[in-house]
CSV table of C-alpha atoms and ligand atoms in Angstrom, one decimal:
chain,number,residue,atom,x,y,z
J,1,MET,CA,20.5,-39.5,-49.0
J,2,ALA,CA,19.3,-37.8,-45.8
J,3,TYR,CA,15.6,-37.2,-45.0
J,4,ASP,CA,13.8,-35.9,-42.0
J,5,ARG,CA,10.6,-37.5,-40.6
J,6,PHE,CA,8.5,-35.1,-42.7
J,7,GLY,CA,10.1,-36.4,-45.9
J,8,ARG,CA,12.2,-33.3,-46.6
J,9,HIS,CA,15.4,-34.1,-48.5
J,10,LEU,CA,18.2,-32.5,-46.6
J,11,HIS,CA,21.3,-31.7,-48.7
J,12,TYR,CA,22.4,-28.2,-48.0
J,13,LEU,CA,24.8,-27.5,-45.2
J,14,ARG,CA,25.5,-24.0,-43.8
J,15,ILE,CA,28.7,-23.8,-41.8
J,16,SER,CA,29.6,-21.0,-39.4
J,17,VAL,CA,33.3,-21.1,-39.8
J,18,THR,CA,33.9,-18.6,-37.1
J,19,ASP,CA,31.7,-16.7,-34.6
J,20,HIS,CA,34.1,-13.7,-34.7
J,21,CYS,CA,33.3,-10.6,-36.7
J,22,ASN,CA,34.8,-7.3,-37.7
J,23,LEU,CA,31.4,-5.6,-37.5
J,24,ARG,CA,28.7,-5.5,-34.8
J,25,CYS,CA,25.4,-5.2,-36.7
J,26,LEU,CA,22.8,-4.2,-34.2
J,27,TYR,CA,20.3,-6.8,-35.4
J,28,CYS,CA,22.8,-9.6,-35.2
J,29,MET,CA,24.8,-9.2,-32.0
J,30,PRO,CA,25.0,-7.2,-28.8
J,31,LYS,CA,27.5,-4.3,-28.7
J,32,GLU,CA,29.7,-6.1,-26.2
J,33,MET,CA,29.8,-9.5,-27.8
J,34,SER,CA,32.0,-12.2,-26.3
J,35,PHE,CA,33.4,-14.8,-28.8
J,36,HIS,CA,34.4,-18.4,-28.2
J,37,PRO,CA,38.1,-19.0,-27.6
J,38,ASN,CA,39.7,-20.8,-30.6
J,39,PRO,CA,40.2,-24.2,-29.0
J,40,GLU,CA,36.4,-24.4,-28.5
J,41,LEU,CA,35.8,-24.0,-32.3
J,42,LEU,CA,36.1,-26.7,-35.0
J,43,GLN,CA,39.7,-26.8,-36.2
J,44,ASP,CA,40.4,-27.2,-39.9
J,45,GLU,CA,40.9,-30.9,-39.9
J,46,GLU,CA,37.8,-31.5,-37.8
J,47,LEU,CA,35.7,-29.3,-40.0
J,48,LEU,CA,36.9,-31.0,-43.2
J,49,TYR,CA,36.3,-34.4,-41.7
J,50,LEU,CA,32.7,-33.5,-40.8
J,51,VAL,CA,32.0,-31.9,-44.2
J,52,LYS,CA,33.2,-35.2,-45.9
J,53,LEU,CA,30.9,-37.2,-43.6
J,54,PHE,CA,28.0,-35.0,-44.6
J,55,THR,CA,28.8,-35.6,-48.3
J,56,THR,CA,28.5,-39.3,-47.7
J,57,LEU,CA,24.9,-38.6,-46.7
J,58,GLY,CA,24.2,-36.8,-49.9
J,59,PHE,CA,25.0,-33.2,-48.9
J,60,ASP,CA,26.1,-31.4,-52.1
J,61,LYS,CA,25.7,-27.7,-51.4
J,62,ILE,CA,27.8,-25.8,-48.8
J,63,ARG,CA,27.5,-22.2,-47.7
J,64,LEU,CA,30.3,-20.8,-45.5
J,65,THR,CA,29.1,-18.1,-43.2
J,66,GLY,CA,29.6,-16.9,-39.7
J,67,GLY,CA,30.4,-14.5,-38.0
J,68,GLU,CA,32.5,-13.1,-40.8
J,69,PRO,CA,33.8,-16.2,-42.6
J,70,THR,CA,36.7,-14.4,-44.3
J,71,LEU,CA,38.3,-13.7,-40.8
J,72,ARG,CA,39.0,-17.4,-40.2
J,73,ALA,CA,42.7,-18.2,-40.3
J,74,ASN,CA,43.6,-20.3,-43.3
J,75,PHE,CA,40.3,-19.4,-44.9
J,76,LEU,CA,41.5,-19.7,-48.5
J,77,GLU,CA,43.1,-23.1,-47.8
J,78,LEU,CA,39.8,-24.2,-46.3
J,79,VAL,CA,37.8,-23.1,-49.3
J,80,ARG,CA,40.3,-24.8,-51.6
J,81,GLU,CA,40.0,-28.1,-49.6
J,82,ILE,CA,36.2,-28.0,-49.5
J,83,GLY,CA,35.9,-26.9,-53.1
J,84,SER,CA,38.0,-29.9,-54.2
J,85,ILE,CA,35.6,-32.5,-52.6
J,86,PRO,CA,34.0,-34.0,-55.7
J,87,GLU,CA,30.6,-34.5,-54.2
J,88,ILE,CA,30.1,-30.8,-53.5
J,89,LYS,CA,28.3,-29.2,-56.5
J,90,ILE,CA,28.0,-25.7,-55.1
J,91,LEU,CA,30.2,-23.8,-52.7
J,92,THR,CA,29.0,-20.4,-51.7
J,93,MET,CA,29.6,-17.9,-48.9
J,94,THR,CA,27.8,-15.1,-47.1
J,95,THR,CA,30.0,-12.2,-46.2
J,96,ASN,CA,29.8,-8.6,-45.0
J,97,GLY,CA,32.1,-7.8,-47.9
J,98,ILE,CA,34.6,-5.8,-45.9
J,99,THR,CA,37.6,-7.9,-47.0
J,100,LEU,CA,36.3,-8.8,-50.4
J,101,ALA,CA,38.1,-6.2,-52.5
J,102,ARG,CA,41.3,-8.0,-51.5
J,103,LEU,CA,40.0,-11.6,-51.3
J,104,ALA,CA,37.5,-12.0,-54.1
J,105,GLU,CA,40.1,-13.0,-56.7
J,106,PRO,CA,41.9,-15.6,-54.6
J,107,LEU,CA,38.6,-16.9,-53.3
J,108,ALA,CA,37.3,-17.4,-56.8
J,109,ALA,CA,40.5,-19.2,-57.7
J,110,ALA,CA,40.1,-21.4,-54.7
J,111,GLY,CA,36.7,-22.6,-55.8
J,112,MET,CA,34.2,-20.2,-54.3
J,113,LYS,CA,31.4,-20.0,-56.9
J,114,ARG,CA,29.1,-17.3,-55.7
J,115,VAL,CA,28.8,-14.9,-52.9
J,116,ASN,CA,26.0,-13.2,-50.9
J,117,ILE,CA,27.1,-9.8,-49.6
J,118,SER,CA,25.3,-8.0,-46.8
J,119,LEU,CA,24.5,-4.3,-47.3
J,120,ASP,CA,21.6,-2.6,-45.6
J,121,THR,CA,21.9,1.0,-46.8
J,122,LEU,CA,23.8,3.1,-49.4
J,123,ASP,CA,24.3,5.9,-46.9
J,124,PRO,CA,27.8,5.8,-45.2
J,125,GLN,CA,26.5,7.3,-41.9
J,126,LYS,CA,23.6,4.9,-41.6
J,127,PHE,CA,25.9,2.1,-42.5
J,128,SER,CA,28.3,2.8,-39.6
J,129,ARG,CA,25.3,3.2,-37.3
J,130,LEU,CA,23.8,-0.1,-38.2
J,131,THR,CA,27.1,-2.0,-38.2
J,132,ARG,CA,28.5,0.0,-35.3
J,133,LYS,CA,31.9,0.0,-37.1
J,134,GLY,CA,32.0,-0.5,-40.8
J,135,ARG,CA,32.9,1.6,-43.8
J,136,LEU,CA,30.4,1.4,-46.6
J,137,GLU,CA,33.0,2.1,-49.3
J,138,ASP,CA,34.9,-1.1,-48.4
J,139,VAL,CA,31.7,-3.2,-49.0
J,140,TRP,CA,31.0,-1.4,-52.2
J,141,GLN,CA,34.5,-2.1,-53.5
J,142,GLY,CA,34.1,-5.7,-52.4
J,143,ILE,CA,30.9,-6.1,-54.4
J,144,ILE,CA,32.4,-4.7,-57.6
J,145,GLU,CA,35.4,-6.9,-57.2
J,146,ALA,CA,33.3,-10.1,-56.6
J,147,GLU,CA,31.4,-9.3,-59.8
J,148,ARG,CA,34.6,-8.6,-61.8
J,149,VAL,CA,36.0,-12.0,-60.9
J,150,GLY,CA,32.8,-13.8,-61.9
J,151,MET,CA,31.2,-14.7,-58.6
J,152,VAL,CA,27.8,-14.1,-60.1
J,153,PRO,CA,24.9,-13.6,-59.9
J,154,ILE,CA,25.7,-11.2,-57.0
J,155,LYS,CA,23.1,-11.4,-54.3
J,156,ILE,CA,22.9,-8.6,-51.7
J,157,ASN,CA,21.2,-9.2,-48.3
J,158,ALA,CA,19.6,-6.3,-46.7
J,159,VAL,CA,17.9,-6.2,-43.3
J,160,ILE,CA,15.6,-3.3,-42.8
J,161,VAL,CA,15.3,-2.0,-39.2
J,162,ARG,CA,12.7,0.5,-38.1
J,163,GLY,CA,14.2,3.9,-37.1
J,164,TYR,CA,17.4,3.1,-39.0
J,165,ASN,CA,17.0,2.4,-42.7
J,166,GLU,CA,13.3,2.0,-43.8
J,167,SER,CA,13.7,4.5,-46.6
J,168,ASP,CA,16.8,2.9,-47.9
J,169,ALA,CA,14.9,-0.1,-49.2
J,170,VAL,CA,13.9,2.1,-52.2
J,171,ASP,CA,17.5,3.1,-52.9
J,172,LEU,CA,18.7,-0.5,-52.7
J,173,ALA,CA,15.9,-1.6,-55.0
J,174,ARG,CA,16.8,1.1,-57.5
J,175,LEU,CA,20.3,-0.5,-57.9
J,176,THR,CA,18.6,-3.3,-59.9
J,177,TYR,CA,17.9,-0.9,-62.8
J,178,GLU,CA,21.6,-0.7,-63.5
J,179,HIS,CA,23.0,-3.9,-62.0
J,180,PRO,CA,22.0,-7.6,-62.7
J,181,TRP,CA,22.0,-8.3,-59.0
J,182,GLN,CA,19.4,-9.8,-56.7
J,183,ILE,CA,18.7,-7.5,-53.8
J,184,ARG,CA,17.1,-9.6,-51.0
J,185,PHE,CA,15.2,-8.1,-48.1
J,186,ILE,CA,15.4,-10.3,-45.1
J,187,GLU,CA,12.9,-9.9,-42.3
J,188,MET,CA,14.7,-9.4,-39.0
J,189,MET,CA,14.4,-12.5,-36.9
J,190,PRO,CA,14.6,-12.6,-33.1
J,191,PHE,CA,17.3,-14.4,-31.1
J,192,GLY,CA,18.5,-14.2,-27.5
J,193,GLY,CA,20.4,-11.2,-26.2
J,194,ILE,CA,19.0,-8.6,-28.6
J,195,THR,CA,15.4,-9.6,-28.8
J,196,ASP,CA,14.0,-6.2,-28.0
J,197,VAL,CA,15.4,-4.6,-31.2
J,198,GLN,CA,14.4,-7.6,-33.3
J,199,LEU,CA,10.8,-7.7,-32.1
J,200,ASN,CA,10.1,-4.0,-31.9
J,201,GLN,CA,11.9,-2.7,-34.9
J,202,ILE,CA,11.1,-5.3,-37.5
J,203,VAL,CA,9.9,-4.0,-40.9
J,204,THR,CA,7.9,-6.7,-42.6
J,205,LYS,CA,8.0,-7.7,-46.3
J,206,ALA,CA,4.6,-6.1,-46.8
J,207,GLU,CA,5.9,-2.8,-45.7
J,208,VAL,CA,9.1,-2.9,-47.7
J,209,GLN,CA,7.3,-4.0,-50.8
J,210,ALA,CA,4.7,-1.2,-50.3
J,211,ARG,CA,7.5,1.4,-49.9
J,212,ILE,CA,9.2,0.2,-53.1
J,213,GLU,CA,6.0,0.0,-55.1
J,214,SER,CA,4.9,3.5,-54.1
J,215,ALA,CA,8.2,5.0,-55.2
J,216,LEU,CA,9.1,2.9,-58.2
J,217,GLY,CA,6.0,1.2,-59.5
J,218,SER,CA,4.5,-2.3,-59.1
J,219,LEU,CA,6.7,-5.4,-58.8
J,220,GLN,CA,6.3,-8.3,-61.2
J,221,ILE,CA,6.5,-11.7,-59.7
J,222,GLU,CA,9.3,-13.9,-61.2
J,223,ASN,CA,10.0,-17.6,-61.3
J,224,ASP,CA,6.3,-18.4,-61.7
J,225,GLY,CA,6.0,-17.5,-58.0
J,226,ASN,CA,8.3,-20.3,-56.9
J,227,LEU,CA,10.9,-19.6,-54.3
J,228,ASP,CA,14.5,-19.1,-55.3
J,229,GLY,CA,16.1,-20.8,-52.3
J,230,GLU,CA,14.2,-19.1,-49.6
J,231,ALA,CA,13.5,-15.9,-51.5
J,232,GLN,CA,10.3,-14.9,-53.3
J,233,VAL,CA,11.5,-13.1,-56.4
J,234,TYR,CA,10.2,-10.0,-58.1
J,235,ARG,CA,11.4,-7.5,-60.7
J,236,LEU,CA,10.8,-3.8,-61.3
J,237,ALA,CA,9.7,-3.0,-64.8
J,238,GLY,CA,12.8,-2.6,-67.1
J,239,ALA,CA,15.3,-3.6,-64.3
J,240,LYS,CA,18.4,-5.8,-65.0
J,241,GLY,CA,18.3,-7.3,-61.6
J,242,GLU,CA,15.8,-8.8,-59.3
J,243,LEU,CA,14.3,-8.2,-55.8
J,244,GLY,CA,14.0,-11.1,-53.4
J,245,PHE,CA,12.0,-11.2,-50.2
J,246,ILE,CA,13.0,-13.6,-47.4
J,247,SER,CA,10.0,-13.4,-45.1
J,248,SER,CA,10.9,-15.9,-42.4
J,249,VAL,CA,8.7,-14.2,-39.8
J,250,THR,CA,5.5,-13.2,-41.7
J,251,ALA,CA,5.6,-16.0,-44.4
J,252,PRO,CA,7.7,-18.9,-43.2
J,253,PHE,CA,8.9,-21.3,-45.9
J,254,CYS,CA,9.7,-24.2,-43.5
J,255,TRP,CA,8.0,-26.8,-45.8
J,256,SER,CA,10.7,-26.2,-48.4
J,257,CYS,CA,13.7,-26.3,-46.0
J,258,THR,CA,16.6,-28.5,-47.2
J,259,ARG,CA,19.1,-27.0,-44.8
J,260,ALA,CA,21.1,-28.1,-41.8
J,261,ARG,CA,23.7,-26.0,-40.0
J,262,LEU,CA,27.0,-26.6,-38.4
J,263,THR,CA,27.8,-24.1,-35.7
J,264,ALA,CA,31.3,-22.7,-35.2
J,265,ASP,CA,31.7,-24.9,-32.1
J,266,GLY,CA,30.7,-28.1,-33.9
J,267,ARG,CA,27.0,-28.5,-33.2
J,268,LEU,CA,24.5,-29.7,-35.8
J,269,ARG,CA,21.8,-27.1,-35.6
J,270,LEU,CA,18.6,-28.4,-37.2
J,271,CYS,CA,16.6,-25.2,-37.5
J,272,LEU,CA,17.9,-21.6,-37.4
J,273,LEU,CA,15.0,-20.6,-35.1
J,274,ARG,CA,14.8,-23.5,-32.8
J,275,GLU,CA,17.3,-24.3,-30.0
J,276,GLY,CA,17.8,-28.0,-30.7
J,277,GLU,CA,21.3,-29.1,-31.5
J,278,VAL,CA,23.4,-32.2,-31.7
J,279,ASP,CA,27.0,-32.0,-30.3
J,280,LEU,CA,29.4,-33.5,-32.9
J,281,LEU,CA,32.6,-31.9,-31.7
J,282,THR,CA,32.7,-33.7,-28.3
J,283,PRO,CA,32.3,-37.2,-29.7
J,284,LEU,CA,34.7,-36.4,-32.5
J,285,ARG,CA,37.3,-35.3,-30.0
J,286,LYS,CA,36.6,-38.4,-27.9
J,287,GLY,CA,37.4,-40.7,-30.8
J,288,ALA,CA,34.0,-41.6,-32.1
J,289,THR,CA,34.2,-43.6,-35.3
J,290,ALA,CA,32.9,-42.3,-38.7
J,291,ASP,CA,29.9,-44.7,-38.4
J,292,GLU,CA,29.1,-43.4,-35.0
J,293,LEU,CA,29.2,-39.8,-36.0
J,294,ARG,CA,27.3,-40.5,-39.2
J,295,GLN,CA,24.6,-42.2,-37.1
J,296,LEU,CA,24.4,-39.2,-34.8
J,297,ILE,CA,23.9,-36.9,-37.8
J,298,ILE,CA,21.3,-39.2,-39.4
J,299,ASN,CA,19.3,-39.3,-36.1
J,300,GLY,CA,19.6,-35.6,-35.6
J,301,LEU,CA,18.5,-34.8,-39.2
J,302,TRP,CA,15.5,-37.2,-38.8
J,303,GLU,CA,14.4,-35.1,-35.8
J,304,LYS,CA,14.6,-31.8,-37.6
J,305,PRO,CA,11.6,-29.8,-36.4
J,306,TRP,CA,8.9,-29.0,-38.8
J,307,GLY,CA,9.5,-25.3,-38.4
J,308,HIS,CA,9.9,-22.3,-36.1
J,309,LYS,CA,7.3,-21.3,-33.6
J,310,LEU,CA,7.7,-17.5,-33.6
J,311,SER,CA,4.0,-17.0,-34.0
J,312,GLU,CA,3.5,-18.9,-30.7
J,313,GLY,CA,6.1,-16.7,-29.0
J,314,GLU,CA,8.9,-19.3,-29.0
J,315,ILE,CA,12.2,-17.5,-29.6
J,316,PRO,CA,15.6,-19.3,-29.6
J,317,LEU,CA,17.6,-17.8,-26.8
J,318,ASN,CA,20.7,-20.0,-26.6
J,319,ARG,CA,22.6,-18.3,-29.3
J,320,VAL,CA,22.8,-15.2,-31.6
J,321,MET,CA,22.9,-15.4,-35.4
J,322,SER,CA,26.6,-15.1,-35.8
J,323,GLU,CA,27.3,-18.3,-33.8
J,324,ILE,CA,24.8,-20.4,-35.7
J,325,GLY,CA,25.6,-19.2,-39.2
J,326,GLY,CA,22.9,-17.2,-40.9
I,411,LIG,N1,29.0,-11.8,-41.5
I,411,LIG,C1,28.4,-12.2,-42.7
I,411,LIG,C2,27.4,-11.3,-43.2
I,411,LIG,O1,27.0,-10.3,-42.5
I,411,LIG,O2,26.9,-11.4,-44.4
I,411,LIG,C3,27.8,-13.6,-42.6
I,411,LIG,C4,27.0,-13.9,-41.3
I,411,LIG,S1,25.5,-13.0,-41.1
I,411,LIG,C5,24.9,-13.7,-39.6
I,411,LIG,C6,24.5,-13.7,-42.4
I,411,LIG,C7,23.2,-12.9,-42.7
I,411,LIG,O3,22.4,-12.9,-41.6
I,411,LIG,C8,23.5,-11.5,-43.1
I,411,LIG,O4,23.0,-11.2,-44.3
I,411,LIG,C9,22.8,-10.7,-42.0
I,411,LIG,O5,22.3,-9.5,-42.5
I,411,LIG,C10,21.7,-11.7,-41.6
I,411,LIG,N2,21.3,-11.4,-40.2
I,411,LIG,C11,22.0,-11.2,-39.1
I,411,LIG,N3,21.2,-11.1,-38.0
I,411,LIG,C12,19.9,-11.2,-38.5
I,411,LIG,C13,18.6,-11.2,-37.9
I,411,LIG,N4,18.5,-11.1,-36.6
I,411,LIG,N5,17.5,-11.4,-38.6
I,411,LIG,C14,17.7,-11.6,-40.0
I,411,LIG,N6,18.9,-11.6,-40.6
I,411,LIG,C15,20.0,-11.4,-39.9
I,412,LIG,FE1,29.0,-9.6,-38.4
I,412,LIG,FE2,27.4,-10.5,-40.3
I,412,LIG,FE3,26.5,-10.4,-37.8
I,412,LIG,FE4,27.0,-8.1,-39.1
I,412,LIG,S1,25.5,-9.7,-39.7
I,412,LIG,S2,27.6,-8.6,-37.0
I,412,LIG,S3,28.7,-8.7,-40.3
I,412,LIG,S4,28.1,-11.7,-38.5
């Protein structure tokens, strides 16, 4: 089992399987984003090899993310391979949902248990403004299909950006009256490249909650106030679904973090919001043994920082979200 020096048990790996994306969400990447050429990214065999090494350290939960994970070549095969590793108890994915209407069924058959789908607004015009490209209808069809094939409970991630979709939080919350989904509001976090938007247009959990409560009534806390993953969970009276708040900026939950991340180019990233990384790809390609790589991982995990330092003005500048894997 892997622990860090603060005694946190680390067993959840988030993997950015590609930094590429078919959208350009303005809170995630700059308009003119340049992506890594494929040879710089982990190849299928390298990725599987590292995942298996992590399982020997007790990692049993994997989330595939990106970039847009479903764009990776051979994605279904990769899911099948990862899903068949006996030590992995939960295999999930975060996706923008654009390709899900087509892929949900084969993904479920390949072993994908659950899916988080990103959707920030129910207004098609605002959706294309926020994503700089996308069609809302594609995502909606993807959500319906994911639910139909049993990738439940459906969790929807929404980022609220001042000047773009503040009022949409209420419409999204209203979905829980009819659908047993968890709609999660994620506070916008700052990374290099697009820090201006992220710092100046953040809408906090307190504001989103106040907007929802003034329109729809007070929220009841669920789960005895315990976090569900990283989300604080609430319910509107009479609703089938739940509301989650992931308040990484105003109420960090670093004490409960069990995560490590593998970037698309094969770096072990110890904290989403800190720059520290351990290069695994270079030693892997230079022929490091399994024991040597495992030791690199153990040492890196041990040094996982306690948490982020946004309140002290420290912003990670070396990468944007899509390269790390949100
Ligand atoms: N492309 C997939 C998607 O959009 O779901 C997976 C990758 S995306 C980086 C993962 C999650 O990170 C999405 O829910 C997205 O909304 C969120 N995200 C991206 N940039 C963010 C930021 N600056 N702050 C907070 N969340 C962000
Ligand atoms: Fe792409 Fe997801 Fe980032 Fe949007 S949030 S640009 S869909 S990686």
